[in-house]
Each structure stands twice: as C-alpha cells, then as structure tokens.
CSV table of C-alpha atoms in Angstrom, one decimal:
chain,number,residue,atom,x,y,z
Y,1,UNK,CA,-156.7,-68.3,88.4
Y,2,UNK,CA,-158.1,-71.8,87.6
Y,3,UNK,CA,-161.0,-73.4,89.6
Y,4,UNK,CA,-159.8,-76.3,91.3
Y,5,UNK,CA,-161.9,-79.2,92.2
Y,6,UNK,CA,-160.4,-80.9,94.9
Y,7,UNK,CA,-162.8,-82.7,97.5
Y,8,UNK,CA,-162.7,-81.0,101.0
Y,9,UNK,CA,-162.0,-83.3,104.7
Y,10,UNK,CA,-165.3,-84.9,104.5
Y,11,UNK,CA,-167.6,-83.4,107.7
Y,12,UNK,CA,-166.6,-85.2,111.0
Y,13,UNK,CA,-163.4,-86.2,110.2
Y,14,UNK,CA,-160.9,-85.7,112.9
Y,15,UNK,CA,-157.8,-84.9,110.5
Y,16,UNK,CA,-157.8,-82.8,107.4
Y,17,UNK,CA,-154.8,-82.6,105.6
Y,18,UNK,CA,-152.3,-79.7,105.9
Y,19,UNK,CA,-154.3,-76.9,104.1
Y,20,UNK,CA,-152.6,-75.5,100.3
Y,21,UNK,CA,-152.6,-72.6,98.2
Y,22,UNK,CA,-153.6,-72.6,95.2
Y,23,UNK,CA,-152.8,-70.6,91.9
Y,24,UNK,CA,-155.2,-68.0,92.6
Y,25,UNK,CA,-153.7,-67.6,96.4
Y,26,UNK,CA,-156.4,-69.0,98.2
Y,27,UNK,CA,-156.4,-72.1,100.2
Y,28,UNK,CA,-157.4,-75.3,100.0
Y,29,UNK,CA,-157.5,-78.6,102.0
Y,30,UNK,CA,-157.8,-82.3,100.6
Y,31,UNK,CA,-159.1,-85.4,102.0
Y,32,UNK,CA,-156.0,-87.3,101.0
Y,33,UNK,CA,-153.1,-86.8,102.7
Y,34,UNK,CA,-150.1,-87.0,100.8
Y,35,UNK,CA,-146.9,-89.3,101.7
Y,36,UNK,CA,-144.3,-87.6,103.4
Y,37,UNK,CA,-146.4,-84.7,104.9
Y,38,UNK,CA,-147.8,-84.0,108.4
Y,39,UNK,CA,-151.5,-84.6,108.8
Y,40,UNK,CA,-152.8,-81.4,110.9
Y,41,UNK,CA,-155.1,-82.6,113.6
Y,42,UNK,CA,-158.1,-80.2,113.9
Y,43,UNK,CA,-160.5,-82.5,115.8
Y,44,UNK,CA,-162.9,-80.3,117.9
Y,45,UNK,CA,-162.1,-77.6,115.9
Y,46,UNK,CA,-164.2,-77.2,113.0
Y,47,UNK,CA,-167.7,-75.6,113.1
Y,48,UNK,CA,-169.5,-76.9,110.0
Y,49,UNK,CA,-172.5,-74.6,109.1
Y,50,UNK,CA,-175.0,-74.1,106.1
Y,51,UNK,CA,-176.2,-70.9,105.0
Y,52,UNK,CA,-179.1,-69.9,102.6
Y,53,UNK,CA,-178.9,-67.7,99.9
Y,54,UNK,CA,-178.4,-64.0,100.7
Y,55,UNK,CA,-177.7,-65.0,104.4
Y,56,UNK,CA,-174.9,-62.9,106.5
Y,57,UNK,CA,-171.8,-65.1,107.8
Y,58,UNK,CA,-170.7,-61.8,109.5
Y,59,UNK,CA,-171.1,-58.1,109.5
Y,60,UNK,CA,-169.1,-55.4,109.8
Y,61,UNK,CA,-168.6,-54.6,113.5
Y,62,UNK,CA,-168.7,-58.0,114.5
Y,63,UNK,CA,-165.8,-58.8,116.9
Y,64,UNK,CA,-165.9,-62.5,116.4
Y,65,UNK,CA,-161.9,-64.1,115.7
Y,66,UNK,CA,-162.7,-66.7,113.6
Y,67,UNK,CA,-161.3,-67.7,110.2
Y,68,UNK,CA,-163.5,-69.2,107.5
Y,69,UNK,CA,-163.3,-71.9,104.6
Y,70,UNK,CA,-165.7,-72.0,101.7
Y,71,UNK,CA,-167.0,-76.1,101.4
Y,72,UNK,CA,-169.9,-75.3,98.7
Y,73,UNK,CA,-171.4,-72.6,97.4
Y,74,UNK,CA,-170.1,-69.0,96.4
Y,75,UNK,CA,-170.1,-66.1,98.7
Y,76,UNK,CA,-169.5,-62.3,98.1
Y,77,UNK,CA,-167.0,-60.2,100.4
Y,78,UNK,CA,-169.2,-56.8,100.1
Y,79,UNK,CA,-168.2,-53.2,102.2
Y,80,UNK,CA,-171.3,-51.4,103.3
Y,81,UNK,CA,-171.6,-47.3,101.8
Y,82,UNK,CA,-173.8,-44.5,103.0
Y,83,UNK,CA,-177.7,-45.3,103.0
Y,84,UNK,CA,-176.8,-48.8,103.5
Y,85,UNK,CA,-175.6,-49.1,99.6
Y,86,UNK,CA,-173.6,-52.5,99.0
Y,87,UNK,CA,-170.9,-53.2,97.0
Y,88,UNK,CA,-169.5,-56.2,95.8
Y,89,UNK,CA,-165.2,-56.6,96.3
Y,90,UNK,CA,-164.6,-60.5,96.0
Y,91,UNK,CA,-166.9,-63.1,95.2
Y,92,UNK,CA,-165.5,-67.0,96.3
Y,93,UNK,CA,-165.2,-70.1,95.7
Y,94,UNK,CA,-165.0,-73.6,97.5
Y,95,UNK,CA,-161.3,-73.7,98.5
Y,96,UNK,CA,-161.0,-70.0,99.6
Y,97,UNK,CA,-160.2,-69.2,102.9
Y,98,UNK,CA,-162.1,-65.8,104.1
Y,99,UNK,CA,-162.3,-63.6,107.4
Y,100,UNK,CA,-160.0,-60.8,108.6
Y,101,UNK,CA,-157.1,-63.4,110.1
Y,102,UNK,CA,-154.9,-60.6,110.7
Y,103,UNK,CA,-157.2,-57.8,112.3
Y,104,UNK,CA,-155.7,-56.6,115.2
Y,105,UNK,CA,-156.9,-57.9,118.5
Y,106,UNK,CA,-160.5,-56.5,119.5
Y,107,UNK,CA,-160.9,-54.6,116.4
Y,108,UNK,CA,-164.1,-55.0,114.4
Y,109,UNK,CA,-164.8,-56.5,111.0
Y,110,UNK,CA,-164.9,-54.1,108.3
Y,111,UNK,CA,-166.5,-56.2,105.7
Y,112,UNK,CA,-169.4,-58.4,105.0
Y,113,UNK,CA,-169.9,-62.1,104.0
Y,114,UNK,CA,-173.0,-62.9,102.4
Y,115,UNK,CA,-173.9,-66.6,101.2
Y,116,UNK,CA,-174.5,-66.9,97.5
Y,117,UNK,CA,-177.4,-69.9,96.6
Y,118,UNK,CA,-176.6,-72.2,99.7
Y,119,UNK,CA,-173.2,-72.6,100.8
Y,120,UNK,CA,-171.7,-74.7,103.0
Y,121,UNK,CA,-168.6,-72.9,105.3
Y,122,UNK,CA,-166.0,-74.5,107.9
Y,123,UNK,CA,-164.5,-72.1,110.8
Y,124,UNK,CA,-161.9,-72.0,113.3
Y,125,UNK,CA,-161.2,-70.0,116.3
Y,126,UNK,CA,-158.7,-67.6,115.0
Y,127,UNK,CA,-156.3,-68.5,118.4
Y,128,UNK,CA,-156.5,-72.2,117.1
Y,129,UNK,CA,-155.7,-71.5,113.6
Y,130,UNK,CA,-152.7,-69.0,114.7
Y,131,UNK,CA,-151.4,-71.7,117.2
Y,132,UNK,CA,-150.8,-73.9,113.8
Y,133,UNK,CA,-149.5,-71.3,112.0
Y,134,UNK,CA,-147.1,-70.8,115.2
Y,135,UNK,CA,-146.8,-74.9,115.1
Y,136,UNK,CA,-146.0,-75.4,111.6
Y,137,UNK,CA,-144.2,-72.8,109.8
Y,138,UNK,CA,-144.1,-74.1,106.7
Y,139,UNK,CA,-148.0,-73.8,106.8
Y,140,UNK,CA,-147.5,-69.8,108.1
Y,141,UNK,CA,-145.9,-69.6,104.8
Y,142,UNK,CA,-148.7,-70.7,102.4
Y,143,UNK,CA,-150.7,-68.8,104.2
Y,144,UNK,CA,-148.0,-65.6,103.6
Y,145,UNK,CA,-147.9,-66.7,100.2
Y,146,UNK,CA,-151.4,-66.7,99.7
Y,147,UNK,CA,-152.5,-63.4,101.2
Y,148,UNK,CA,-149.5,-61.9,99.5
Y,149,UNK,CA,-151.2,-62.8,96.4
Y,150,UNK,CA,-154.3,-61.7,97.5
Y,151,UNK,CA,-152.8,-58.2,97.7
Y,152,UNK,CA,-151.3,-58.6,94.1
Y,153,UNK,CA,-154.6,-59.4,92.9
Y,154,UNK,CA,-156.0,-55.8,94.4
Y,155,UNK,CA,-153.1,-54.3,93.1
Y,156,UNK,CA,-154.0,-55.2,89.8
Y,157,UNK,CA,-157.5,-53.9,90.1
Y,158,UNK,CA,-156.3,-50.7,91.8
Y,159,UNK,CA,-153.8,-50.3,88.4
Y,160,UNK,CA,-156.7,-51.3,86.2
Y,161,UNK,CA,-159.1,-48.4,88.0
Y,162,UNK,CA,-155.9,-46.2,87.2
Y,163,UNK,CA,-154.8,-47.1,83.6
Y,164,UNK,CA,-157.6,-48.9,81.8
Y,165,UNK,CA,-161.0,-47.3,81.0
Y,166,UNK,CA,-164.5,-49.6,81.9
Y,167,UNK,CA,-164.2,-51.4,78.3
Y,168,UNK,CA,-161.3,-52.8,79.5
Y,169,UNK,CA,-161.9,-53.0,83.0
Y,170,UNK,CA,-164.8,-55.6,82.2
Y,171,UNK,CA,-163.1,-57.7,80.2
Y,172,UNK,CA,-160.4,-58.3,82.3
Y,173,UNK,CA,-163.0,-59.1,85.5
Y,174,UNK,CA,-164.7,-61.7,82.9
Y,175,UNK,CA,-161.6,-63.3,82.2
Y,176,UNK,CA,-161.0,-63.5,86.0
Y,177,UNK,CA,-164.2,-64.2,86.9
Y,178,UNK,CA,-164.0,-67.2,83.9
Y,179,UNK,CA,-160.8,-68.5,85.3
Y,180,UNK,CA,-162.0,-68.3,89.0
Y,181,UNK,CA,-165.8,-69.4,88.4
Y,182,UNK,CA,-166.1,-70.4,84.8
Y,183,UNK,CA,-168.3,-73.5,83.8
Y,184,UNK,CA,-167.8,-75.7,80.1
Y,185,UNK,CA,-170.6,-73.8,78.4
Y,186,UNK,CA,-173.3,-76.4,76.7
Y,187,UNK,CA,-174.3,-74.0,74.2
Y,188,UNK,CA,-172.1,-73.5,71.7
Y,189,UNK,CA,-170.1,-70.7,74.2
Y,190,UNK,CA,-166.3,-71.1,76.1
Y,191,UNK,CA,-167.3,-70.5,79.0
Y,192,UNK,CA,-169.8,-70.0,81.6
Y,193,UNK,CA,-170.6,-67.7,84.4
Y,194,UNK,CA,-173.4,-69.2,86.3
Y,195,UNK,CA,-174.6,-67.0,89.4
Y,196,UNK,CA,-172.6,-63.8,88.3
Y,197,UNK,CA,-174.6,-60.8,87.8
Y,198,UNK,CA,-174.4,-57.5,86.5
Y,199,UNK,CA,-174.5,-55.6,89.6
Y,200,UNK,CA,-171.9,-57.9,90.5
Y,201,UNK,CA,-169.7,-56.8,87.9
Y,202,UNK,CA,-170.6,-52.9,87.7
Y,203,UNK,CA,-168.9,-53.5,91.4
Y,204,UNK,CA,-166.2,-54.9,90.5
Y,205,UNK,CA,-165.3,-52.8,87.7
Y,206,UNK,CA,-166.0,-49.6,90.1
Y,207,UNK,CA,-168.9,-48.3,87.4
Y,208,UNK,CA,-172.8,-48.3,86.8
Y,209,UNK,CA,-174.6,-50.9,86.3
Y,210,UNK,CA,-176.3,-49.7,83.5
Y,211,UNK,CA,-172.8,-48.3,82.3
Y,212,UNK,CA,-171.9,-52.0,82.5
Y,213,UNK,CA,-175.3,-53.4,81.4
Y,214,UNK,CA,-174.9,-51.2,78.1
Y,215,UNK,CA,-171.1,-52.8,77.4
Y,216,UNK,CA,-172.2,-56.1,77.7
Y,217,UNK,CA,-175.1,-55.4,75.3
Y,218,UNK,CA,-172.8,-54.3,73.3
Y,219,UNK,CA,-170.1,-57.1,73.6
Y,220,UNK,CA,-173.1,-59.5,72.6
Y,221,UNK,CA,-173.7,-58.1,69.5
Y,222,UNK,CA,-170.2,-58.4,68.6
Y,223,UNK,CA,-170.6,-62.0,69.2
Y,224,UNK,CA,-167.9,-61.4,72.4
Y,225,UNK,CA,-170.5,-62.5,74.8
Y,226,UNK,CA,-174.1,-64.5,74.4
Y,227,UNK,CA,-176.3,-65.6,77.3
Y,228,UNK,CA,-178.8,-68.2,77.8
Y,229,UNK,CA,-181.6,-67.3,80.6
Y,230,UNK,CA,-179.7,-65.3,83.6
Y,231,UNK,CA,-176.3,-67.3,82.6
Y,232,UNK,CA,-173.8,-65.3,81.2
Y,233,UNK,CA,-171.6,-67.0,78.5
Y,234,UNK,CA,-168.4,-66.3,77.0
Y,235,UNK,CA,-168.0,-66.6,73.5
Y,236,UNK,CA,-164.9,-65.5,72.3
Y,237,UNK,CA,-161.8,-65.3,75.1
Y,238,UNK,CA,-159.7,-64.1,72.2
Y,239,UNK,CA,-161.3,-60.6,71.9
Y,240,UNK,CA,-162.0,-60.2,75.6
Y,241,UNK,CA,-158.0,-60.6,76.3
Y,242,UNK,CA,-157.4,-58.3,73.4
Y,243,UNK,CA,-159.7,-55.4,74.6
Y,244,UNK,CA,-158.5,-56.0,78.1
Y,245,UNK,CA,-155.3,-55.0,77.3
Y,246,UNK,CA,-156.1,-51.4,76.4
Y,247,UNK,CA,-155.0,-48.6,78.3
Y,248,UNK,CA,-156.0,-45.4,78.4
C-alpha cells in the first residue's frame, strides 16, 4: 500500500468526481475530473462532519445505513470484547471508504469507529450510494475490487496469525503500517509513524502490549527501529522485510 495524496471534492461542491480505488483497495475521490469520464452528481448528498479525537462515528448496534469517507485525519475500526476491552482491527486514512455497506438490511453495526486527532469524514445514505452503484456499474466494480482486496488484506493477517510467530508478525504490520501511514522521517530514519502506538500494534499483531513493547525495545537496539518523542521511526526497511518473512 502507498499513501496517496490526492485532494478530496472540496466541501460544498455539488459534483465529485467518480470515486477510485486505490492500490491498497480503498477509495478515493478527486476534485478534478478527468476527460472522458462521467462526473457523479452527489449534490444534497454529502454530510460533512468533524470529529475530535477519541470521538465515536458509530457503535456497534447502531442501525444507521450510511457509508463513510475519511477527508482528514485517521480513524481506527476497533470490535468491542468482554469488560468493554477494545481492540484495534484497521486504522485509516484519508481516501478510505469505511461503514458496513453490505450489512444486511436492519441488521446492527458490529464494529466501532473512533476519530483519531481530529478528523474530518463525508457520508452518504447507504440507499443513495447503492442507487449509484445500481447507476454506474463500472463504479459497482471498483467498489468489488476494492472490498475484495480488503478481504485479501485480512487473509494475509489471518495467515500471518497462522504461520508467522509475533517477531514476524510486527514487522510485517510496520511495513504495512509504513506503506499505508508512513511520513519522510527528519531525523536521520526511513520512515515515520506519527500517531501509531503500541497498543495499536500489540492489536494488530493479536499479542501483549508489553510482548510487543519488549520487541520493539529490542528492534531499537538493533538499530531496526529509533523513535523521537512518541514518534515511532523506521530505520532500516531492509531488516524489517527480512524478519518478516520468517515462518514458524
């Protein structure tokens, strides 16, 4: 995955340009519409919101049929455990496009959205947003395309869980996480990963955080990883790609 930063339709604007997938499966939408393609008119449709940090989008058990795309800011899919425990299964970027679009009718939401620093997120009535998938098929097949790689990405995290111990595990969701969220470090670094934390990661990886806390410890003083403040850095790609590719 490679963060893309295309500008969004700027806020008011009556026509946003037919919505794309990116490499990473998610979707995007530009405010330049490109010769030769069909401007989709979504005036009236939009609902342009801001959210604070830490503040809930949606909950599970919410009924609302709505689909959602990420302006600004980051924001964490989480599923809720016993004694309210969180945990973290995607975090986003502007570009992706979030919310159960294919829940069956009436049927809760199972997950949570939670802003991450402020974040700025478009949605749609999920009957308008089908109605242009119904309109347009080539647009109901980026959207195919995309969830399909969705899945492929949880596949690969299900056979990582399987096959790779945490070592391994962890690098691979930093050199994800890099592709997806990584910033030109300033410091002498590769890459890196402002707003990610380690609870974030133990998550993702399905282990402890101090499990994880004690591997990244240890990648640091291998020179694999460095950090300045809170900010994680990346210091060496070439050693996280070759421990993520052990199995067990």
């Amino acid at each position: 995955m490679h963060g893309f930063n295309r500008p969004l339709g700027p806020i008011g604007s009556n026509v946003v340009a037919p919505i794309q997938t990116t490499s990473s499966g998610m979707l995007v939408t530009a405010n330049k519409l490109i010769p030769g393609q069909e401007a989709i008119d979504f005036k009236g449709y939009f609902k342009v919101e801001s959210f604070p940090h830490n503040s809930v989008i949606y909950r599970p058990g919410d009924t609302t049929d709505r689909v959602y795309l990420l302006k600004s800011g980051r924001v964490r899919l989480m599923r809720l455990g016993k004694n309210s425990s969180r945990s973290v299964v995607s975090i986003l970027r502007p570009g992706d496009l979030f919310g159960e679009l294919f829940r069956p009718e009436g049927t809760p939401v199972e997950e949570m959205a939670i802003a991450s620093g402020e974040a700025e997120v478009w949605s749609i009535e999920g009957r308008d947003f089908r109605a242009q998938l119904e309109a347009r098929p080539a647009l109901a097949v980026d959207v195919v395309r995309a969830y399909a790689e969705r899945v492929r990405a949880l596949r690969k995290r299900v056979l990582g869980l399987t096959f790779k111990e945490v070592p391994a595990r962890l690098a691979d969701t930093l050199l994800t996480l890099a592709e997806a969220h990584g910033e030109r470090c300033p410091h002498g670094g590769e890459t890196d990963l402002r707003g990610i934390t380690q609870q974030d990661l133990a998550d993702l990886v399905g282990a402890s955080r101090s499990f994880v806390s004690t591997l990244i410890n240890e990648m640091k003083r291998d020179g694999v990883l460095g950090n300045v403040g809170r900010i994680l850095c990346i210091r060496d790609q070439k050693a996280l790609r070759k421990l993520a590719s052990k199995e067990k």
